PDB file of C-alpha atoms in Angstrom:
ATOM      1  CA  UNK Z1425     -25.864  -6.888   8.797  1.00  0.00           C
ATOM      2  CA  UNK Z1426     -23.500  -4.382  10.244  1.00  0.00           C
ATOM      3  CA  UNK Z1427     -21.416  -2.178   8.045  1.00  0.00           C
ATOM      4  CA  UNK Z1428     -18.098  -0.790   9.603  1.00  0.00           C
ATOM      5  CA  UNK Z1429     -16.226   2.444   8.123  1.00  0.00           C
ATOM      6  CA  UNK Z1430     -12.602   2.810   9.367  1.00  0.00           C
ATOM      7  CA  UNK Z1431     -10.708   5.256   7.244  1.00  0.00           C
ATOM      8  CA  UNK Z1432      -7.235   5.952   7.441  1.00  0.00           C
ATOM      9  CA  UNK Z1433      -5.479   8.815   8.999  1.00  0.00           C
ATOM     10  CA  UNK Z1434      -3.383   9.343   6.119  1.00  0.00           C
ATOM     11  CA  UNK Z1435      -6.235  10.657   4.013  1.00  0.00           C
ATOM     12  CA  UNK Z1436      -7.294  13.594   6.428  1.00  0.00           C
ATOM     13  CA  UNK Z1437      -6.328  15.096   9.640  1.00  0.00           C
ATOM     14  CA  UNK Z1438      -9.312  13.290  11.434  1.00  0.00           C
ATOM     15  CA  UNK Z1439     -10.718   9.863  10.545  1.00  0.00           C
ATOM     16  CA  UNK Z1440     -13.482  10.880   8.428  1.00  0.00           C
ATOM     17  CA  UNK Z1441     -16.583   8.320   8.256  1.00  0.00           C
ATOM     18  CA  UNK Z1442     -20.132   8.138   6.117  1.00  0.00           C
ATOM     19  CA  UNK Z1443     -22.349   8.915   9.051  1.00  0.00           C
ATOM     20  CA  UNK Z1444     -25.278   7.929   7.108  1.00  0.00           C
ATOM     21  CA  UNK Z1445     -24.549   4.400   7.116  1.00  0.00           C
ATOM     22  CA  UNK Z1446     -24.237   4.231  10.722  1.00  0.00           C
ATOM     23  CA  UNK Z1447     -26.832   4.125  13.381  1.00  0.00           C
ATOM     24  CA  UNK Z1448     -24.691   4.868  16.600  1.00  0.00           C
ATOM     25  CA  UNK Z1449     -21.297   5.016  16.911  1.00  0.00           C
ATOM     26  CA  UNK Z1450     -18.452   5.842  19.657  1.00  0.00           C
ATOM     27  CA  UNK Z1451     -14.846   6.787  20.214  1.00  0.00           C
ATOM     28  CA  UNK Z1452     -12.976   4.024  21.712  1.00  0.00           C
ATOM     29  CA  UNK Z1453      -9.303   4.678  22.985  1.00  0.00           C
ATOM     30  CA  UNK Z1454      -6.501   2.537  22.221  1.00  0.00           C
ATOM     31  CA  UNK Z1455      -3.830   1.964  25.232  1.00  0.00           C
ATOM     32  CA  UNK Z1456      -1.056   0.979  22.212  1.00  0.00           C
ATOM     33  CA  UNK Z1457       0.723   3.872  20.618  1.00  0.00           C
ATOM     34  CA  UNK Z1458       0.045   2.381  17.158  1.00  0.00           C
ATOM     35  CA  UNK Z1459      -2.245  -0.072  15.780  1.00  0.00           C
ATOM     36  CA  UNK Z1460      -2.565  -1.627  12.386  1.00  0.00           C
ATOM     37  CA  UNK Z1461      -5.968  -2.612  10.843  1.00  0.00           C
ATOM     38  CA  UNK Z1462      -6.302  -4.809   7.924  1.00  0.00           C
ATOM     39  CA  UNK Z1463      -9.497  -3.344   5.644  1.00  0.00           C
ATOM     40  CA  UNK Z1464     -11.433  -5.307   3.114  1.00  0.00           C
ATOM     41  CA  UNK Z1465      -9.862  -3.612   0.472  1.00  0.00           C
ATOM     42  CA  UNK Z1466      -6.424  -5.256   1.221  1.00  0.00           C
ATOM     43  CA  UNK Z1467      -4.126  -4.699   3.826  1.00  0.00           C
ATOM     44  CA  UNK Z1468      -3.917  -1.213   3.402  1.00  0.00           C
ATOM     45  CA  UNK Z1469      -5.046   0.141   7.014  1.00  0.00           C
ATOM     46  CA  UNK Z1470      -2.996   2.479   8.688  1.00  0.00           C
ATOM     47  CA  UNK Z1471      -2.690   3.125  12.230  1.00  0.00           C
ATOM     48  CA  UNK Z1472      -5.415   5.615  13.579  1.00  0.00           C
ATOM     49  CA  UNK Z1473      -3.449   6.762  16.385  1.00  0.00           C
ATOM     50  CA  UNK Z1474      -5.180   7.360  19.820  1.00  0.00           C
ATOM     51  CA  UNK Z1475      -8.671   6.868  18.865  1.00  0.00           C
ATOM     52  CA  UNK Z1476     -10.922   4.992  16.423  1.00  0.00           C
ATOM     53  CA  UNK Z1477     -14.538   5.615  15.191  1.00  0.00           C
ATOM     54  CA  UNK Z1478     -16.355   2.634  14.999  1.00  0.00           C
ATOM     55  CA  UNK Z1479     -19.940   1.329  14.417  1.00  0.00           C
ATOM     56  CA  UNK Z1480     -21.574   0.752  17.926  1.00  0.00           C
ATOM     57  CA  UNK Z1481     -24.340  -1.380  16.829  1.00  0.00           C
ATOM     58  CA  UNK Z1482     -25.937  -2.674  13.406  1.00  0.00           C
ATOM     59  CA  UNK Z1483     -29.274  -1.646  12.306  1.00  0.00           C
ATOM     60  CA  UNK Z1484     -30.504  -4.902  12.658  1.00  0.00           C
ATOM     61  CA  UNK Z1485     -29.713  -4.475  16.172  1.00  0.00           C
ATOM     62  CA  UNK Z1486     -26.971  -7.100  16.309  1.00  0.00           C
ATOM     63  CA  UNK Z1487     -23.672  -6.968  17.784  1.00  0.00           C
ATOM     64  CA  UNK Z1488     -20.936  -4.801  15.720  1.00  0.00           C
ATOM     65  CA  UNK Z1489     -18.734  -6.664  13.124  1.00  0.00           C
ATOM     66  CA  UNK Z1490     -15.794  -4.870  14.655  1.00  0.00           C
ATOM     67  CA  UNK Z1491     -16.077  -5.661  18.182  1.00  0.00           C
ATOM     68  CA  UNK Z1492     -13.786  -4.441  21.058  1.00  0.00           C
ATOM     69  CA  UNK Z1493     -12.956  -6.884  23.898  1.00  0.00           C
ATOM     70  CA  UNK Z1494     -11.392  -5.805  27.112  1.00  0.00           C
ATOM     71  CA  UNK Z1495      -7.960  -7.403  27.705  1.00  0.00           C
ATOM     72  CA  UNK Z1496      -5.280  -6.543  29.989  1.00  0.00           C
ATOM     73  CA  UNK Z1497      -3.905  -3.158  28.820  1.00  0.00           C
ATOM     74  CA  UNK Z1498      -7.408  -1.700  27.260  1.00  0.00           C
ATOM     75  CA  UNK Z1499      -9.471  -2.444  24.444  1.00  0.00           C
ATOM     76  CA  UNK Z1500      -8.563  -4.527  21.178  1.00  0.00           C
ATOM     77  CA  UNK Z1501     -10.470  -5.112  18.068  1.00  0.00           C
ATOM     78  CA  UNK Z1502     -11.036  -8.219  16.195  1.00  0.00           C
ATOM     79  CA  UNK Z1503      -9.181  -8.400  12.987  1.00  0.00           C
ATOM     80  CA  UNK Z1504     -12.299  -9.814  10.886  1.00  0.00           C
ATOM     81  CA  UNK Z1505     -15.184  -8.059   9.948  1.00  0.00           C
ATOM     82  CA  UNK Z1506     -17.148 -10.725   8.033  1.00  0.00           C
ATOM     83  CA  UNK Z1507     -18.446  -8.433   5.741  1.00  0.00           C
ATOM     84  CA  UNK Z1508     -16.677  -9.843   2.731  1.00  0.00           C
ATOM     85  CA  UNK Z1509     -17.753 -13.219   3.289  1.00  0.00           C
ATOM     86  CA  UNK Z1510     -20.199 -13.325   0.216  1.00  0.00           C
ATOM     87  CA  UNK Z1511     -17.428 -12.174  -2.146  1.00  0.00           C
ATOM     88  CA  UNK Z1512     -17.895  -8.444  -2.150  1.00  0.00           C
ATOM     89  CA  UNK Z1513     -16.551  -5.778  -0.532  1.00  0.00           C
ATOM     90  CA  UNK Z1514     -16.281  -1.926  -0.401  1.00  0.00           C
ATOM     91  CA  UNK Z1515     -14.140   0.759  -1.924  1.00  0.00           C
ATOM     92  CA  UNK Z1516     -13.470   3.755   0.179  1.00  0.00           C
ATOM     93  CA  UNK Z1517     -16.367   5.902  -1.357  1.00  0.00           C
ATOM     94  CA  UNK Z1518     -18.532   3.244  -0.004  1.00  0.00           C
ATOM     95  CA  UNK Z1519     -19.812   1.097  -3.153  1.00  0.00           C
ATOM     96  CA  UNK Z1520     -19.992  -2.304  -2.982  1.00  0.00           C
ATOM     97  CA  UNK Z1521     -18.429  -4.436  -5.626  1.00  0.00           C
ATOM     98  CA  UNK Z1522     -17.384  -8.053  -6.435  1.00  0.00           C
ATOM     99  CA  UNK Z1523     -13.862  -9.019  -5.263  1.00  0.00           C
ATOM    100  CA  UNK Z1524     -12.851 -10.059  -8.647  1.00  0.00           C
ATOM    101  CA  UNK Z1525     -12.990  -6.688  -9.945  1.00  0.00           C
ATOM    102  CA  UNK Z1526     -10.124  -5.072 -11.309  1.00  0.00           C
ATOM    103  CA  UNK Z1527      -9.949  -2.357  -8.549  1.00  0.00           C
ATOM    104  CA  UNK Z1528      -9.274  -5.191  -5.993  1.00  0.00           C
ATOM    105  CA  UNK Z1529      -6.832  -6.916  -8.256  1.00  0.00           C
ATOM    106  CA  UNK Z1530      -4.822  -3.826  -8.509  1.00  0.00           C
ATOM    107  CA  UNK Z1531      -5.133  -3.329  -4.756  1.00  0.00           C
ATOM    108  CA  UNK Z1532      -3.900  -6.710  -4.080  1.00  0.00           C
ATOM    109  CA  UNK Z1533      -0.992  -6.451  -6.199  1.00  0.00           C
ATOM    110  CA  UNK Z1534       0.040  -3.052  -4.408  1.00  0.00           C
ATOM    111  CA  UNK Z1535      -0.513  -4.809  -1.088  1.00  0.00           C
ATOM    112  CA  UNK Z1536       1.828  -7.451  -2.558  1.00  0.00           C
ATOM    113  CA  UNK Z1537       4.521  -5.292  -3.793  1.00  0.00           C
ATOM    114  CA  UNK Z1538       4.374  -3.622  -0.292  1.00  0.00           C
ATOM    115  CA  UNK Z1539       4.945  -6.887   1.516  1.00  0.00           C
ATOM    116  CA  UNK Z1540       7.737  -7.987  -1.071  1.00  0.00           C
ATOM    117  CA  UNK Z1541       9.919  -4.554  -0.142  1.00  0.00           C
ATOM    118  CA  UNK Z1542       9.319  -5.287   3.606  1.00  0.00           C
ATOM    119  CA  UNK Z1543      10.976  -8.509   3.043  1.00  0.00           C
ATOM    120  CA  UNK Z1544      13.599  -6.864   1.117  1.00  0.00           C
ATOM    121  CA  UNK Z1545      14.225  -4.547   3.866  1.00  0.00           C
ATOM    122  CA  UNK Z1546      14.515  -7.304   6.470  1.00  0.00           C
ATOM    123  CA  UNK Z1547      17.392  -8.958   4.292  1.00  0.00           C
ATOM    124  CA  UNK Z1548      19.471  -5.556   3.240  1.00  0.00           C
ATOM    125  CA  UNK Z1549      22.531  -4.643   5.122  1.00  0.00           C
ATOM    126  CA  UNK Z1550      21.394  -2.364   8.221  1.00  0.00           C
ATOM    127  CA  UNK Z1551      24.145  -0.155   7.281  1.00  0.00           C
ATOM    128  CA  UNK Z1552      22.355   0.940   4.177  1.00  0.00           C
ATOM    129  CA  UNK Z1553      20.471   3.459   6.262  1.00  0.00           C
ATOM    130  CA  UNK Z1554      19.621   5.860   3.386  1.00  0.00           C
ATOM    131  CA  UNK Z1555      18.171   3.126   1.227  1.00  0.00           C
ATOM    132  CA  UNK Z1556      16.565   1.551   4.032  1.00  0.00           C
ATOM    133  CA  UNK Z1557      14.783   4.947   4.769  1.00  0.00           C
ATOM    134  CA  UNK Z1558      13.685   5.239   1.320  1.00  0.00           C
ATOM    135  CA  UNK Z1559      12.331   1.726   1.043  1.00  0.00           C
ATOM    136  CA  UNK Z1560      10.343   2.831   4.397  1.00  0.00           C
ATOM    137  CA  UNK Z1561       8.980   5.858   2.886  1.00  0.00           C
ATOM    138  CA  UNK Z1562       7.862   3.959  -0.254  1.00  0.00           C
ATOM    139  CA  UNK Z1563       6.036   1.600   1.672  1.00  0.00           C
ATOM    140  CA  UNK Z1564       4.060   4.569   3.018  1.00  0.00           C
ATOM    141  CA  UNK Z1565       3.178   5.866  -0.464  1.00  0.00           C
ATOM    142  CA  UNK Z1566       2.326   2.429  -1.587  1.00  0.00           C
ATOM    143  CA  UNK Z1567      -0.741   2.988   1.227  1.00  0.00           C
ATOM    144  CA  UNK Z1568      -1.512   6.318  -0.648  1.00  0.00           C
ATOM    145  CA  UNK Z1569      -1.504   4.523  -4.049  1.00  0.00           C
ATOM    146  CA  UNK Z1570      -3.888   1.767  -2.497  1.00  0.00           C
ATOM    147  CA  UNK Z1571      -6.375   4.873  -1.117  1.00  0.00           C
ATOM    148  CA  UNK Z1572      -6.251   6.282  -4.843  1.00  0.00           C
ATOM    149  CA  UNK Z1573      -7.198   3.039  -6.339  1.00  0.00           C
ATOM    150  CA  UNK Z1574      -9.919   2.683  -3.835  1.00  0.00           C
ATOM    151  CA  UNK Z1575     -11.442   6.346  -4.601  1.00  0.00           C
ATOM    152  CA  UNK Z1576     -12.691   5.869  -8.182  1.00  0.00           C
ATOM    153  CA  UNK Z1577     -12.664   9.490  -9.802  1.00  0.00           C
ATOM    154  CA  UNK Z1578     -15.752   9.018 -11.627  1.00  0.00           C
ATOM    155  CA  UNK Z1579     -17.972   7.878  -8.545  1.00  0.00           C
ATOM    156  CA  UNK Z1580     -16.287   9.529  -5.331  1.00  0.00           C
ATOM    157  CA  UNK Z1581     -17.230  12.867  -3.863  1.00  0.00           C
ATOM    158  CA  UNK Z1582     -14.917  15.849  -3.898  1.00  0.00           C
ATOM    159  CA  UNK Z1583     -14.148  15.797  -0.337  1.00  0.00           C
ATOM    160  CA  UNK Z1584     -13.186  11.742  -0.383  1.00  0.00           C
ATOM    161  CA  UNK Z1585     -11.208  12.611  -3.680  1.00  0.00           C
ATOM    162  CA  UNK Z1586      -9.276  15.539  -2.117  1.00  0.00           C
ATOM    163  CA  UNK Z1587      -8.361  13.384   1.043  1.00  0.00           C
ATOM    164  CA  UNK Z1588      -7.102  10.406  -1.483  1.00  0.00           C
ATOM    165  CA  UNK Z1589      -5.188  12.483  -3.681  1.00  0.00           C
ATOM    166  CA  UNK Z1590      -1.862  11.238  -4.416  1.00  0.00           C
ATOM    167  CA  UNK Z1591       0.844  13.475  -2.958  1.00  0.00           C
ATOM    168  CA  UNK Z1592       2.983  15.798  -5.212  1.00  0.00           C
ATOM    169  CA  UNK Z1593       6.588  15.535  -5.841  1.00  0.00           C
ATOM    170  CA  UNK Z1594       7.006  11.774  -5.128  1.00  0.00           C
ATOM    171  CA  UNK Z1595       7.867  10.808  -8.781  1.00  0.00           C
ATOM    172  CA  UNK Z1596      10.535  13.560  -8.636  1.00  0.00           C
ATOM    173  CA  UNK Z1597      11.854  12.183  -5.608  1.00  0.00           C
ATOM    174  CA  UNK Z1598      11.996   8.452  -7.090  1.00  0.00           C
ATOM    175  CA  UNK Z1599      13.988   9.865 -10.108  1.00  0.00           C
ATOM    176  CA  UNK Z1600      16.769  11.862  -7.742  1.00  0.00           C
ATOM    177  CA  UNK Z1601      16.969   8.892  -5.569  1.00  0.00           C
ATOM    178  CA  UNK Z1602      17.791   6.645  -8.754  1.00  0.00           C
ATOM    179  CA  UNK Z1603      20.293   9.166 -10.087  1.00  0.00           C
ATOM    180  CA  UNK Z1604      22.192   9.146  -6.940  1.00  0.00           C
ATOM    181  CA  UNK Z1605      22.325   5.531  -6.597  1.00  0.00           C
ATOM    182  CA  UNK Z1606      23.480   5.218 -10.330  1.00  0.00           C
ATOM    183  CA  UNK Z1607      26.201   7.489  -9.838  1.00  0.00           C
ATOM    184  CA  UNK Z1608      28.111   5.006  -7.650  1.00  0.00           C
ATOM    185  CA  UNK Z1609      27.175   1.954  -9.843  1.00  0.00           C
ATOM    186  CA  UNK Z1610      28.705   0.790 -13.084  1.00  0.00           C
ATOM    187  CA  UNK Z1611      27.584   1.177 -16.409  1.00  0.00           C
ATOM    188  CA  UNK Z1612      24.814  -1.251 -17.434  1.00  0.00           C
ATOM    189  CA  UNK Z1613      26.123  -2.814 -21.104  1.00  0.00           C
ATOM    190  CA  UNK Z1614      24.264  -6.434 -20.662  1.00  0.00           C
ATOM    191  CA  UNK Z1615      21.375  -7.502 -19.399  1.00  0.00           C
ATOM    192  CA  UNK Z1616      21.636  -8.957 -15.734  1.00  0.00           C
ATOM    193  CA  UNK Z1617      19.717 -11.851 -13.988  1.00  0.00           C
ATOM    194  CA  UNK Z1618      18.147 -11.059 -10.642  1.00  0.00           C
ATOM    195  CA  UNK Z1619      20.694 -11.979  -8.177  1.00  0.00           C
ATOM    196  CA  UNK Z1620      23.069 -10.013  -6.023  1.00  0.00           C
ATOM    197  CA  UNK Z1621      22.322 -11.594  -2.756  1.00  0.00           C
ATOM    198  CA  UNK Z1622      19.051 -11.800  -0.758  1.00  0.00           C
ATOM    199  CA  UNK Z1623      18.297  -8.267  -0.102  1.00  0.00           C
ATOM    200  CA  UNK Z1624      19.087  -7.302  -3.847  1.00  0.00           C
ATOM    201  CA  UNK Z1625      17.092 -10.439  -4.935  1.00  0.00           C
ATOM    202  CA  UNK Z1626      14.203  -9.425  -3.136  1.00  0.00           C
ATOM    203  CA  UNK Z1627      14.349  -6.351  -4.752  1.00  0.00           C
ATOM    204  CA  UNK Z1628      14.071  -7.760  -7.853  1.00  0.00           C
ATOM    205  CA  UNK Z1629      11.060  -9.583  -6.700  1.00  0.00           C
ATOM    206  CA  UNK Z1630       9.522  -6.404  -5.770  1.00  0.00           C
ATOM    207  CA  UNK Z1631      10.087  -4.907  -8.956  1.00  0.00           C
ATOM    208  CA  UNK Z1632       8.672  -7.677 -10.834  1.00  0.00           C
ATOM    209  CA  UNK Z1633       5.313  -7.254  -8.567  1.00  0.00           C
ATOM    210  CA  UNK Z1634       5.635  -3.537  -9.296  1.00  0.00           C
ATOM    211  CA  UNK Z1635       5.230  -4.324 -13.088  1.00  0.00           C
ATOM    212  CA  UNK Z1636       2.214  -6.281 -12.470  1.00  0.00           C
ATOM    213  CA  UNK Z1637       0.607  -3.716 -10.111  1.00  0.00           C
ATOM    214  CA  UNK Z1638       1.496  -1.169 -12.677  1.00  0.00           C
ATOM    215  CA  UNK Z1639      -0.222  -2.705 -15.535  1.00  0.00           C
ATOM    216  CA  UNK Z1640      -3.638  -2.579 -13.558  1.00  0.00           C
ATOM    217  CA  UNK Z1641      -3.225   0.774 -12.372  1.00  0.00           C
ATOM    218  CA  UNK Z1642      -2.634   1.899 -16.060  1.00  0.00           C
ATOM    219  CA  UNK Z1643      -5.764   0.251 -16.931  1.00  0.00           C
ATOM    220  CA  UNK Z1644      -7.886   1.982 -14.350  1.00  0.00           C
ATOM    221  CA  UNK Z1645      -6.308   5.293 -15.459  1.00  0.00           C
ATOM    222  CA  UNK Z1646      -7.428   4.541 -18.968  1.00  0.00           C
ATOM    223  CA  UNK Z1647     -10.911   3.790 -17.560  1.00  0.00           C
ATOM    224  CA  UNK Z1648     -10.658   7.591 -15.888  1.00  0.00           C
ATOM    225  CA  UNK Z1649     -10.746   5.910 -12.484  1.00  0.00           C
ATOM    226  CA  UNK Z1650      -7.387   6.719 -11.082  1.00  0.00           C
ATOM    227  CA  UNK Z1651      -5.356   9.612 -11.563  1.00  0.00           C
ATOM    228  CA  UNK Z1652      -2.223   9.753 -13.741  1.00  0.00           C
ATOM    229  CA  UNK Z1653       0.166  10.885 -11.129  1.00  0.00           C
ATOM    230  CA  UNK Z1654      -0.112   7.032  -9.785  1.00  0.00           C
ATOM    231  CA  UNK Z1655       0.632   5.518 -12.714  1.00  0.00           C
ATOM    232  CA  UNK Z1656       3.634   7.406 -13.253  1.00  0.00           C
ATOM    233  CA  UNK Z1657       4.612   6.630  -9.836  1.00  0.00           C
ATOM    234  CA  UNK Z1658       4.271   3.126 -10.372  1.00  0.00           C
ATOM    235  CA  UNK Z1659       6.354   3.186 -13.654  1.00  0.00           C
ATOM    236  CA  UNK Z1660       9.165   4.985 -11.878  1.00  0.00           C
ATOM    237  CA  UNK Z1661       9.256   2.825  -8.986  1.00  0.00           C
ATOM    238  CA  UNK Z1662       9.982  -0.475 -10.822  1.00  0.00           C
ATOM    239  CA  UNK Z1663      12.772   1.498 -12.217  1.00  0.00           C
ATOM    240  CA  UNK Z1664      13.909   2.471  -8.564  1.00  0.00           C
ATOM    241  CA  UNK Z1665      13.627  -1.118  -7.626  1.00  0.00           C
ATOM    242  CA  UNK Z1666      15.818  -2.293 -10.413  1.00  0.00           C
ATOM    243  CA  UNK Z1667      18.446   0.340  -9.669  1.00  0.00           C
ATOM    244  CA  UNK Z1668      18.227  -0.137  -5.965  1.00  0.00           C
ATOM    245  CA  UNK Z1669      18.680  -4.001  -6.352  1.00  0.00           C
ATOM    246  CA  UNK Z1670      21.718  -3.278  -8.240  1.00  0.00           C
ATOM    247  CA  UNK Z1671      22.898  -0.688  -5.371  1.00  0.00           C
ATOM    248  CA  UNK Z1672      22.360  -3.330  -2.705  1.00  0.00           C
ATOM    249  CA  UNK Z1673      24.177  -6.054  -4.691  1.00  0.00           C
ATOM    250  CA  UNK Z1674      27.152  -3.403  -5.306  1.00  0.00           C
ATOM    251  CA  UNK Z1675      27.396  -2.616  -1.448  1.00  0.00           C
ATOM    252  CA  UNK Z1676      27.149  -6.350  -0.443  1.00  0.00           C
ATOM    253  CA  UNK Z1677      30.319  -7.008  -2.624  1.00  0.00           C
ATOM    254  CA  UNK Z1678      28.468  -9.096  -4.973  1.00  0.00           C
ATOM    255  CA  UNK Z1679      29.047  -9.633  -8.797  1.00  0.00           C
ATOM    256  CA  UNK Z1680      26.024  -9.045 -11.042  1.00  0.00           C
ATOM    257  CA  UNK Z1681      25.017 -12.239 -12.860  1.00  0.00           C
ATOM    258  CA  UNK Z1682      25.287 -11.397 -16.774  1.00  0.00           C
ATOM    259  CA  UNK Z1683      22.600 -13.089 -18.923  1.00  0.00           C
ATOM    260  CA  UNK Z1684      24.720 -15.480 -21.361  1.00  0.00           C
ATOM    261  CA  UNK Z1685      23.120 -15.999 -25.079  1.00  0.00           C
ATOM    262  CA  UNK Z1686      22.903 -19.862 -25.784  1.00  0.00           C
ATOM    263  CA  UNK Z1687      25.810 -20.660 -28.354  1.00  0.00           C
TER     264      UNK Z1687
END
């Protein structure tokens, strides 16, 4: 069975690949300015830019699992690989594991979180330029979170760990952004219910998904598989999303719905 290794540009200046698992390979140009690839470890693929390093032929002599087909305007890659049909898939370090392992649960939660933030962005007022830019940057950092999860500390090479290391300063950046929004918000004296308009409500949904993803990441940190900075980022991100939801409601002129105790 053919095994394709496509690595993301955000983990290195050049797409790296484990050459020992490939028999032959070639560089295929893309005519499109950007191309997003779905990976077997979740939809964590990022644009690889102008060229992609792909497997030309499987060791058994069959066709490559990631095929190129000539279409009008250039080469286009098929999105499926068939390598995960038996219920196993690969981490970035090349190890094959069952899709039921906690790493893939964490990756799925992070992917879901990224999608939830994307939906929230679509429903936010387009005049909230700063908030929209922050959320877009966070979506990119969630790709980095996924890369860290897919590169276990105990079994990955030094080179891969260096490429997958979570960027510094991002927790502090979230704190600064939280503080800036909080300055405009009324004091929080009661529990509030998720509400405040479509954009704010979807940010609350994203916050809930973030907390679930964080629990999986914390477990992996406890198993010495993921660096602690990633769990700190996820913890702060849930605070950010809560604050951002309140901020979006404020800017939309919506009242926060206060929790009412049964009397």
